[in-house]
mmCIF file of C-alpha atoms and ligand atoms in Angstrom:
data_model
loop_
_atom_site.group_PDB
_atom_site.id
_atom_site.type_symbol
_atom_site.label_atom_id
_atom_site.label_comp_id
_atom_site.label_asym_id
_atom_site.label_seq_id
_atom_site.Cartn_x
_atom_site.Cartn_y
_atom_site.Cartn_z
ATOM 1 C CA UNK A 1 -54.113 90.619 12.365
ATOM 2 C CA UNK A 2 -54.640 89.917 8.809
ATOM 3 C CA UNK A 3 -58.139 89.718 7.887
ATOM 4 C CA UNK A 4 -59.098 86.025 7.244
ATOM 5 C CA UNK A 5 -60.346 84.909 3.654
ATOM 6 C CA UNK A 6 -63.945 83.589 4.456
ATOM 7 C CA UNK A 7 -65.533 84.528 0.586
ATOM 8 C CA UNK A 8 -64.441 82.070 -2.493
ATOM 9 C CA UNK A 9 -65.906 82.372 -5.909
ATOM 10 C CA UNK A 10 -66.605 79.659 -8.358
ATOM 11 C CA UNK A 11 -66.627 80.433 -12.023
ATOM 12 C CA UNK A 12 -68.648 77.878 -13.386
ATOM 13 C CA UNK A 13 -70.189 79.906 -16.395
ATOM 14 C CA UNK A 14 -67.945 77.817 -19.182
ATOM 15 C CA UNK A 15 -69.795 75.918 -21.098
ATOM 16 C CA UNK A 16 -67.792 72.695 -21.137
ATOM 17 C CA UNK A 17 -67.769 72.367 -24.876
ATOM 18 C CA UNK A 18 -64.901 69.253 -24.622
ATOM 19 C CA UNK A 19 -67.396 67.252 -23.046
ATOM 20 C CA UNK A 20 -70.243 67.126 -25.368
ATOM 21 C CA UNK A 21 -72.494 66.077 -25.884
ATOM 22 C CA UNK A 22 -73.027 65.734 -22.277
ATOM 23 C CA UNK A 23 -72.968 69.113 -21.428
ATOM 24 C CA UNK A 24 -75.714 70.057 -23.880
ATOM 25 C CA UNK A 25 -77.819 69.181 -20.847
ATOM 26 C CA UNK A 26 -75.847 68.783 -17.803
ATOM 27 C CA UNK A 27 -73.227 71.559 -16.829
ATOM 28 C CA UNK A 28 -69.740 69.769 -16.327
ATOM 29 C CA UNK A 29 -69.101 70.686 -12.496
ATOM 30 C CA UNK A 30 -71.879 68.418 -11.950
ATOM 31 C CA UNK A 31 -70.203 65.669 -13.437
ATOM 32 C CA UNK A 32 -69.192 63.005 -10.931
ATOM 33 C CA UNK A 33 -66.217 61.666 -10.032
ATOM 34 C CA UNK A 34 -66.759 58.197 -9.542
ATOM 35 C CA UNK A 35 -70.267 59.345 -7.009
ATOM 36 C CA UNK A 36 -69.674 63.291 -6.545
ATOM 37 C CA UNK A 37 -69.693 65.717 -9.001
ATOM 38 C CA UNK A 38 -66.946 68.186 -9.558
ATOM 39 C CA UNK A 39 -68.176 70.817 -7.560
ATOM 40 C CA UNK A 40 -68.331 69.080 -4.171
ATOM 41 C CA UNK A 41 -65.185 68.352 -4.320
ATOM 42 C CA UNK A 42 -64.610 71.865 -5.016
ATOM 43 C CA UNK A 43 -67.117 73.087 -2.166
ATOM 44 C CA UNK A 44 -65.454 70.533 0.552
ATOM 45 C CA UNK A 45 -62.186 72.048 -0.142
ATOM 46 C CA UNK A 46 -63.458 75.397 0.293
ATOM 47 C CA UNK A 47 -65.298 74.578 3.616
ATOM 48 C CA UNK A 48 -62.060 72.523 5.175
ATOM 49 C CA UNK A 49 -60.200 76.389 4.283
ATOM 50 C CA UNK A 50 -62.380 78.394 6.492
ATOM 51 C CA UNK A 51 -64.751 79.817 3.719
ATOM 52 C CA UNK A 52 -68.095 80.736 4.775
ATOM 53 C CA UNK A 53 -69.624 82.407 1.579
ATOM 54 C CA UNK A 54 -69.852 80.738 -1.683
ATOM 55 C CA UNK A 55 -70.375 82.677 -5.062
ATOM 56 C CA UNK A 56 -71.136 81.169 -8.216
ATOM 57 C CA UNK A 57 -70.749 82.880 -11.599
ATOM 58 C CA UNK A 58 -72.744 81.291 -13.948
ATOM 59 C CA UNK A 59 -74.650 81.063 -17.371
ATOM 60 C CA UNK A 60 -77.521 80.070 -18.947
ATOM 61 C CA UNK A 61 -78.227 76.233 -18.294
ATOM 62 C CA UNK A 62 -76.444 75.889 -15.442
ATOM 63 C CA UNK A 63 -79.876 75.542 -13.213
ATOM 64 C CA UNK A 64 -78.528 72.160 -12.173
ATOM 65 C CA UNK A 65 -76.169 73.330 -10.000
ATOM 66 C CA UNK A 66 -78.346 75.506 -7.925
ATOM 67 C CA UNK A 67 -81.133 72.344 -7.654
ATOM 68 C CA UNK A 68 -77.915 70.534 -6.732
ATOM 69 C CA UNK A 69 -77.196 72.279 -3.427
ATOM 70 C CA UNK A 70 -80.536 72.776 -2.319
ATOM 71 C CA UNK A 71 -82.554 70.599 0.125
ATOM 72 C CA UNK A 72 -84.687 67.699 -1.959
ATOM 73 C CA UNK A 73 -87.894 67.501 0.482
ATOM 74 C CA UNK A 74 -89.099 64.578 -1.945
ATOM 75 C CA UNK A 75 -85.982 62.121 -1.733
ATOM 76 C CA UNK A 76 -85.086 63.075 2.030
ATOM 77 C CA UNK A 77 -88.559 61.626 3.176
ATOM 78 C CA UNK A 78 -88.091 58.982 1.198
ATOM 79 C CA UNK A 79 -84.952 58.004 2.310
ATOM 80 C CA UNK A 80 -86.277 58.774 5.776
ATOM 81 C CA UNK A 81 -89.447 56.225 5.760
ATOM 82 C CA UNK A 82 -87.334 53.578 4.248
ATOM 83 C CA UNK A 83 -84.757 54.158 6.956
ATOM 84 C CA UNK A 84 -81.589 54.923 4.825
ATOM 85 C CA UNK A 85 -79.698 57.054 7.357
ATOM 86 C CA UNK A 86 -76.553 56.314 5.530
ATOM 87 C CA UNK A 87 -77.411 58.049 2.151
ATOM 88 C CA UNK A 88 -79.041 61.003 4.315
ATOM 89 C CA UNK A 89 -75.861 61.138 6.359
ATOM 90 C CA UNK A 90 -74.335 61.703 2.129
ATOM 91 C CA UNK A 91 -76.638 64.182 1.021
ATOM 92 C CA UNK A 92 -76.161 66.374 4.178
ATOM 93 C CA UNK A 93 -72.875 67.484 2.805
ATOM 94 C CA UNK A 94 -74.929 68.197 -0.232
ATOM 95 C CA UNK A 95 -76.871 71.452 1.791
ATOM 96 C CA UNK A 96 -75.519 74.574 2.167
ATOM 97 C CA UNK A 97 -76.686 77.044 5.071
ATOM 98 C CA UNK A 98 -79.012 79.358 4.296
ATOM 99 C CA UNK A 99 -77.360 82.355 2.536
ATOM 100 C CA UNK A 100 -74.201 80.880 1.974
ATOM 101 C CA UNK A 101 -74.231 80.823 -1.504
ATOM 102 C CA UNK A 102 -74.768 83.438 -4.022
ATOM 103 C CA UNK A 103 -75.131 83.064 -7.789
ATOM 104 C CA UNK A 104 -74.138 85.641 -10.114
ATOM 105 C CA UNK A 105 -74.419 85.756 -14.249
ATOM 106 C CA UNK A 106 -71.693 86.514 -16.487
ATOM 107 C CA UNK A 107 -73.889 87.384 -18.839
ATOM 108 C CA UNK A 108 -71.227 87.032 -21.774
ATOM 109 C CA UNK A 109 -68.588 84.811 -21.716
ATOM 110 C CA UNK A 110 -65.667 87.190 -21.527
ATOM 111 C CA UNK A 111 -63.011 85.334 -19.829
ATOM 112 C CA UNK A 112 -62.034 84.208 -16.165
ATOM 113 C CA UNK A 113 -61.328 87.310 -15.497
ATOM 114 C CA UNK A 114 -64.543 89.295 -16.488
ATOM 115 C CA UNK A 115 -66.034 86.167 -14.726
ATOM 116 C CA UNK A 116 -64.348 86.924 -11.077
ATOM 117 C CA UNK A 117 -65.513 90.891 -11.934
ATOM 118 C CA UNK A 118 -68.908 90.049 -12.095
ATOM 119 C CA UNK A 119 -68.603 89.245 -8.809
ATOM 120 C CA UNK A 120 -67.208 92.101 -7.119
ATOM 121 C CA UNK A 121 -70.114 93.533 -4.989
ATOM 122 C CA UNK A 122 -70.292 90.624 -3.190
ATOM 123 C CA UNK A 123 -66.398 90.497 -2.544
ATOM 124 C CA UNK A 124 -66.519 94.251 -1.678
ATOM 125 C CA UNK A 125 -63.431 94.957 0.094
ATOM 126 C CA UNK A 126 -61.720 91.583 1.714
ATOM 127 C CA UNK A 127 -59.360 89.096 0.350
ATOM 128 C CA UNK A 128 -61.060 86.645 -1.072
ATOM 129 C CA UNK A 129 -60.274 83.200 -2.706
ATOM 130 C CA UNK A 130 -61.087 81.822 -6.284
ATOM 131 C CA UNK A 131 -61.419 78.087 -7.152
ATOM 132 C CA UNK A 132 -61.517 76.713 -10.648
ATOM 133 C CA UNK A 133 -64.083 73.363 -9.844
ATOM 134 C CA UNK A 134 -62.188 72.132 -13.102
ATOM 135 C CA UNK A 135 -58.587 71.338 -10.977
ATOM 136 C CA UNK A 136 -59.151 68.772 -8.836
ATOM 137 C CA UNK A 137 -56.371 68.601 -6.559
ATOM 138 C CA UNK A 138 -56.032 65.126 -4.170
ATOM 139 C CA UNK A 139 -54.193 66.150 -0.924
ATOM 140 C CA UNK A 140 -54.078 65.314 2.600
ATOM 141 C CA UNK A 141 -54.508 68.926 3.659
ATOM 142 C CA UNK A 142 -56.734 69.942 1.219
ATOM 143 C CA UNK A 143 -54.882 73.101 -1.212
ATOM 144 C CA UNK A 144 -57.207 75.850 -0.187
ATOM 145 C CA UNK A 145 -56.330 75.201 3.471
ATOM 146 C CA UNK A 146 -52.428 75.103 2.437
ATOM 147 C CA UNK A 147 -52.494 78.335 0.529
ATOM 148 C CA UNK A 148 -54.797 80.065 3.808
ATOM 149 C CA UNK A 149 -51.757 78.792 5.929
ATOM 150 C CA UNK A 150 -48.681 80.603 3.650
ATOM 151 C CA UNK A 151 -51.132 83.951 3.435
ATOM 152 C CA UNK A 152 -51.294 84.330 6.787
ATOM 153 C CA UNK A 153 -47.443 85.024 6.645
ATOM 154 C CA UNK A 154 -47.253 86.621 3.517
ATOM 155 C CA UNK A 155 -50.464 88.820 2.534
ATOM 156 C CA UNK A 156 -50.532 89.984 -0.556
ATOM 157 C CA UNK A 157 -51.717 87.482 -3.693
ATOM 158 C CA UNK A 158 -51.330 83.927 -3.793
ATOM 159 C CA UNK A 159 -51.377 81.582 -6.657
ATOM 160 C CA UNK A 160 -51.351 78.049 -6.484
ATOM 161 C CA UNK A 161 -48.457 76.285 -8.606
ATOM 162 C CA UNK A 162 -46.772 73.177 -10.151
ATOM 163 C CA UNK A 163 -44.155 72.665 -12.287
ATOM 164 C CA UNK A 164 -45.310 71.380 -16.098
ATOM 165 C CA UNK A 165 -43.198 69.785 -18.689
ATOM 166 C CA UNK A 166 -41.586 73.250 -21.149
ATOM 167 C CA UNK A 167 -44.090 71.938 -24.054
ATOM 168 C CA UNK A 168 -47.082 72.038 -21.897
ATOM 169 C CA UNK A 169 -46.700 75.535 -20.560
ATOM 170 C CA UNK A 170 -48.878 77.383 -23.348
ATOM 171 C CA UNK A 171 -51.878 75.709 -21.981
ATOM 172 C CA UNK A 172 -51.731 77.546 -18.573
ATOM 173 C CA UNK A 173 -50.830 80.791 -17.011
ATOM 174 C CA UNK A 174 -46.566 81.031 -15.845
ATOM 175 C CA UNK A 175 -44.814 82.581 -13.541
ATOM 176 C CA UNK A 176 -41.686 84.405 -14.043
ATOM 177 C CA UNK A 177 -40.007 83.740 -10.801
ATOM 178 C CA UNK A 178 -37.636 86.655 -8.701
ATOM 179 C CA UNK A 179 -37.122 84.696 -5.680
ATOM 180 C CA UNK A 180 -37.112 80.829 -4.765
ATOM 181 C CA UNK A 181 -38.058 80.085 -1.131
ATOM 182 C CA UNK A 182 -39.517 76.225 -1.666
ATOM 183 C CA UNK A 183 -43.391 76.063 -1.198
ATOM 184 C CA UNK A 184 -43.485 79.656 -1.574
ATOM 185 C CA UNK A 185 -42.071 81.853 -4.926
ATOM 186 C CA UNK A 186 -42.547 85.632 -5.370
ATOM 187 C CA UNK A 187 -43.593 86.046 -8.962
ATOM 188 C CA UNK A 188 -42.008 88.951 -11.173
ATOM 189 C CA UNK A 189 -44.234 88.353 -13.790
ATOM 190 C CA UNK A 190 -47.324 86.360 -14.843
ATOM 191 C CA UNK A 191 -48.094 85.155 -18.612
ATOM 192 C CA UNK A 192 -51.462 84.562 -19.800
ATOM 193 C CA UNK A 193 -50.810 80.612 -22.400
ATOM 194 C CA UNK A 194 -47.547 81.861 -23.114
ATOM 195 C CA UNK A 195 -46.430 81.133 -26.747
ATOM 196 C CA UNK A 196 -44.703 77.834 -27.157
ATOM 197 C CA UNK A 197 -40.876 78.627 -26.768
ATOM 198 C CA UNK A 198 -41.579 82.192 -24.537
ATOM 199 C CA UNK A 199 -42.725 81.273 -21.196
ATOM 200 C CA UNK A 200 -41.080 82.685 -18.481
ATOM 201 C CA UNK A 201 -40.273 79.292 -16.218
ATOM 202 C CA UNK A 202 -42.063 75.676 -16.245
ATOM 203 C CA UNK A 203 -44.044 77.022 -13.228
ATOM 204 C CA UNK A 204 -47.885 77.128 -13.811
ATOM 205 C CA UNK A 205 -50.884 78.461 -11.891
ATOM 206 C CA UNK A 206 -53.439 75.545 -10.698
ATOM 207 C CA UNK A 207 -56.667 77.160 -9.921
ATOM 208 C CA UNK A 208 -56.699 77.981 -6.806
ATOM 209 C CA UNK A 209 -55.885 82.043 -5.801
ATOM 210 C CA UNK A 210 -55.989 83.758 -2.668
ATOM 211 C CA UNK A 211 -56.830 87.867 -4.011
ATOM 212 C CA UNK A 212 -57.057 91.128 -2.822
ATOM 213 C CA UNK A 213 -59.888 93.560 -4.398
ATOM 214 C CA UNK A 214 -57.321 95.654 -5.508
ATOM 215 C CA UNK A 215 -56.870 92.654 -7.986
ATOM 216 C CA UNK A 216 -60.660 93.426 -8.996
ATOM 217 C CA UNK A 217 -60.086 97.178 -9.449
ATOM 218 C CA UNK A 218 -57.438 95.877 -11.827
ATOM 219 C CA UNK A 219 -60.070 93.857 -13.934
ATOM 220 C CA UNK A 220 -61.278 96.626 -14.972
ATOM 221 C CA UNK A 221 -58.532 97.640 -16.218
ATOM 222 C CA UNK A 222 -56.246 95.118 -18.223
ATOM 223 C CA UNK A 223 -56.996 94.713 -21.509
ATOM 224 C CA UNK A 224 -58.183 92.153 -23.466
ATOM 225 C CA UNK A 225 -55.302 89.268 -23.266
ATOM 226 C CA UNK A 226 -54.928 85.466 -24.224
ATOM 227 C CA UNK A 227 -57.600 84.167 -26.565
ATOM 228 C CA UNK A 228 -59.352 87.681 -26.770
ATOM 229 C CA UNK A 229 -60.888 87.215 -23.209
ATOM 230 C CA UNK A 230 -60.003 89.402 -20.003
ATOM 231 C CA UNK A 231 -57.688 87.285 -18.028
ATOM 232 C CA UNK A 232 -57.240 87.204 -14.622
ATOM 233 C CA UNK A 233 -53.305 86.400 -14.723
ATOM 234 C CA UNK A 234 -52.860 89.771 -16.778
ATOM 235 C CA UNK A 235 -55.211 91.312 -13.368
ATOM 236 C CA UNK A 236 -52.921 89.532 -11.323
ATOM 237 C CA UNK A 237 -49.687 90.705 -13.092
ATOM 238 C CA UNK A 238 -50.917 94.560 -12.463
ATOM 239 C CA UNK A 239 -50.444 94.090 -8.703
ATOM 240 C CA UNK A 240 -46.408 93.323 -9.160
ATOM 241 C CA UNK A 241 -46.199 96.358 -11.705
ATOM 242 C CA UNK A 242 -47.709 98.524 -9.223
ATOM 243 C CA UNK A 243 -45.451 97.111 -6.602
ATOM 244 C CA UNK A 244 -47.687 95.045 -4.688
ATOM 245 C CA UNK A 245 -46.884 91.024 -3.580
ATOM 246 C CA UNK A 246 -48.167 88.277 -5.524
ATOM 247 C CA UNK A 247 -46.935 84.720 -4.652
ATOM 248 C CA UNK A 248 -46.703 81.289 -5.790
ATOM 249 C CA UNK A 249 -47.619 78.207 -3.792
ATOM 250 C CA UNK A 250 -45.902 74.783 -5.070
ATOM 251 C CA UNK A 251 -48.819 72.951 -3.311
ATOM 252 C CA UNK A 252 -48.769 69.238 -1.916
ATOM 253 C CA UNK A 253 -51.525 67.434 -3.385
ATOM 254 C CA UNK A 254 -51.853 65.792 -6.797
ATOM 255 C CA UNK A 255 -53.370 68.266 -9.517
ATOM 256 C CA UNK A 256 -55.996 66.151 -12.040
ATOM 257 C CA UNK A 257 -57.187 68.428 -15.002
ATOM 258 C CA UNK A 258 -60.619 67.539 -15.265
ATOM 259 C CA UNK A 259 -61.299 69.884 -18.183
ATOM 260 C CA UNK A 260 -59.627 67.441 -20.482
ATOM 261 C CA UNK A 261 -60.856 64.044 -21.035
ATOM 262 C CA UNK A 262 -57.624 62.386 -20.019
ATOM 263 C CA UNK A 263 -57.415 64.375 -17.084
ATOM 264 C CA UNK A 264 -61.167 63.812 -16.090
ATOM 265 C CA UNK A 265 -59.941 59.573 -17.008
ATOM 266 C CA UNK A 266 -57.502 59.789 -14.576
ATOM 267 C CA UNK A 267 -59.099 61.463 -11.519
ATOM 268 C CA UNK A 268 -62.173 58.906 -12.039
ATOM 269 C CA UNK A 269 -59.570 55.869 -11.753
ATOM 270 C CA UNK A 270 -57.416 57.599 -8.763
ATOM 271 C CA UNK A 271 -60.751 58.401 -6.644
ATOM 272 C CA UNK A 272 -61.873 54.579 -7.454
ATOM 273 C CA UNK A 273 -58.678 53.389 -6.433
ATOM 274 C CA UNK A 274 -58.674 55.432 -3.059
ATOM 275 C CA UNK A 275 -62.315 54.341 -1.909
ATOM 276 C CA UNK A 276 -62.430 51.249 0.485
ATOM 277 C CA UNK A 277 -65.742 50.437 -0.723
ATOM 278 C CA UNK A 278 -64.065 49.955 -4.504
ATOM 279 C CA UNK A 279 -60.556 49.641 -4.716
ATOM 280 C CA UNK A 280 -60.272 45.428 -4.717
ATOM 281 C CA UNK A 281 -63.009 44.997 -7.279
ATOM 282 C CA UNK A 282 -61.300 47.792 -9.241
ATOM 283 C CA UNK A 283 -57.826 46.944 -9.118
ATOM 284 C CA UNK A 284 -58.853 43.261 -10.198
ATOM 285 C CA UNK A 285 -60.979 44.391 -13.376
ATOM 286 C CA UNK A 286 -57.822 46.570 -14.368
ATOM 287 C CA UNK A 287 -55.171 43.885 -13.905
ATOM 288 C CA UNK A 288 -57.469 41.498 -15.814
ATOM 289 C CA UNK A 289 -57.542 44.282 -18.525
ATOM 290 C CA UNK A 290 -53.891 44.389 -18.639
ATOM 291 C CA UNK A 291 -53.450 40.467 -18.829
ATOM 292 C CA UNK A 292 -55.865 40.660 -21.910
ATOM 293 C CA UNK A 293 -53.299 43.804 -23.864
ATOM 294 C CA UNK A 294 -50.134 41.865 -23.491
ATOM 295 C CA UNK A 295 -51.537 38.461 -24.417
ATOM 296 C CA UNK A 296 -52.973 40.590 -27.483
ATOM 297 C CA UNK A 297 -49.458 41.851 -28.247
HETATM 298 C C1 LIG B 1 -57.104 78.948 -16.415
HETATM 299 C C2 LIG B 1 -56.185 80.143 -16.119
HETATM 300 C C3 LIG B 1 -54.717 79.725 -16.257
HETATM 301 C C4 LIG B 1 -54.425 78.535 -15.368
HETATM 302 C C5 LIG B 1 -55.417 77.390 -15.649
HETATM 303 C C6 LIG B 1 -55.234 76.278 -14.639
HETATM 304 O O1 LIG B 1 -56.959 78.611 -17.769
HETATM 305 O O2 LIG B 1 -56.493 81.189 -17.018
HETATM 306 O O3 LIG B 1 -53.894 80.808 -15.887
HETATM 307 O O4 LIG B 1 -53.094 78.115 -15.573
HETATM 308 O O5 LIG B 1 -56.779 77.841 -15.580
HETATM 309 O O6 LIG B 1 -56.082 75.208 -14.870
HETATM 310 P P1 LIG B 1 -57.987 77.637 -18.572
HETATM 311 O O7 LIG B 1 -57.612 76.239 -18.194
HETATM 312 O O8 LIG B 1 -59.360 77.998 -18.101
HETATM 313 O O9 LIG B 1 -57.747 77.920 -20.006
#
């Protein structure tokens, strides 16, 4: 039986410059999507895969998030006297067992990479899963739980993926494919923002992983890549030249890059749209905006 991935780290150390000047004060995974903030979303998806430990990297300034997922005495017997089950019921999903989460520094920001390194005691020697807060992917089985599914056939590494337009491929990390099965690819190769003309195939990595800490010994190891940070592709990439498995899952969900603005725009008017409590109100305030551009035209 193949040990089950029940650890998931959470780099959350970047300092969200695209979003000043909000994230002077606030760090950006606790920026909400429509009500919850960018790391719930990443947390539920974690939980609904099985994962029972929860490590943060962080950075200075990012005291927020720890505040965030720990019980508020205050507002709960507040909410209590004035009878509010309803919002308690919400901010339930908000606490985290004792012990379940762990917070580690990356004391210098060194790359996603360095970032899942710092956090390698606490992995010590299972597979374990990484999830980058800033993809938020909308699926009916949520990714995490997709990509468990596929490992427990195939071991080795897993990468989530998604085909990009060619011109859009330097932004992420691509996968030079050796064998097509559908969901599933096995990589030959993985480039780190490959330059605009040299990437390998219009298949990129979302961020989600499933990783062996044979992928951490390799950390160590690669040199400095992309940008001038340690990457975790080039990590990755080390276990297929020492003849190890990595994969690529073509997931089933809808991928919204909330590191961008656009991206963050468009998840905020999808998750509207999908909530009962919003959608008619919304859906009438856009169609009147509409109606207002074309008579303007
Ligand atoms: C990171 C990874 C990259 C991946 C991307 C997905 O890049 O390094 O391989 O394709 O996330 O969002 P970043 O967006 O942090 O530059």
């Amino acid at each position: 039986m193949r040990r089950k991935v029940t650890k998931a780290i959470f780099p959350v150390a970047g300092l969200g410059t695209r979003f000043l000047p909000a994230t002077k004060s606030i760090p950006k995974e606790i920026m909400t999507l429509v009500d919850r903030p960018l790391i719930q979303y990443a947390i539920d998806e974690a939980r609904a895969a099985g994962i029972k430990e929860f490590i943060f990297v962080t950075s200075r300034g990012k005291g927020a998030l720890e505040d965030y997922f720990d019980i508020n005495p205050t507002l709960e017997a507040s909410l209590r006297r004035s009878g509010k089950d309803d919002l308690l019921e919400i901010l339930k999903n908000t606490n985290m067992e004792s012990g379940a989460i762990a917070y580690i520094r990356q004391h210098k920001a060194l790359g996603l990479g360095h970032a899942v390194w710092c956090a390698r005691r606490l992995i010590a020697n299972e597979p374990f899963a990484v999830i980058l807060p800033d993809d938020v992917i909308a699926a009916e089985t949520p990714v995490l739980q997709q990509m468990v599914e596929a490992y427990e056939d195939t071991g080795g590494a897993m990468v989530a993926a998604m085909e990009v337009p060619k011109d859009k491929a330097s932004a992420y990390g691509v996968l030079d494919v050796a064998e097509d099965m559908g969901a599933l690819v096995r990589v030959k190769g993985m480039v780190e923002k490959p330059k605009p003309g040299e990437a390998p195939s219009n298949l990129a990595v979302i961020g989600r992983y499933i990783l062996t800490p044979k992928v951490l010994q390799n950390i160590s190891k690669v040199r400095t890549g992309a940008g001038g940070e340690i990457q975790l592709t080039d990590a990755i990439a080390e276990e297929i030249v020492e003849g190890r498995d990595v994969f690529g899952y073509r997931f089933r969900g809808q991928r919204f890059d909330c590191g961008s603005k656009a991206g963050f725009l468009q998840a905020t008017v999808a998750f509207a749209l999908a909530r009962d409590d919003l959608r008619d109100e919304f859906i009438d305030y856009i169609e009147e905006l509409l109606a207002l551009r074309k008579a303007a035209q």
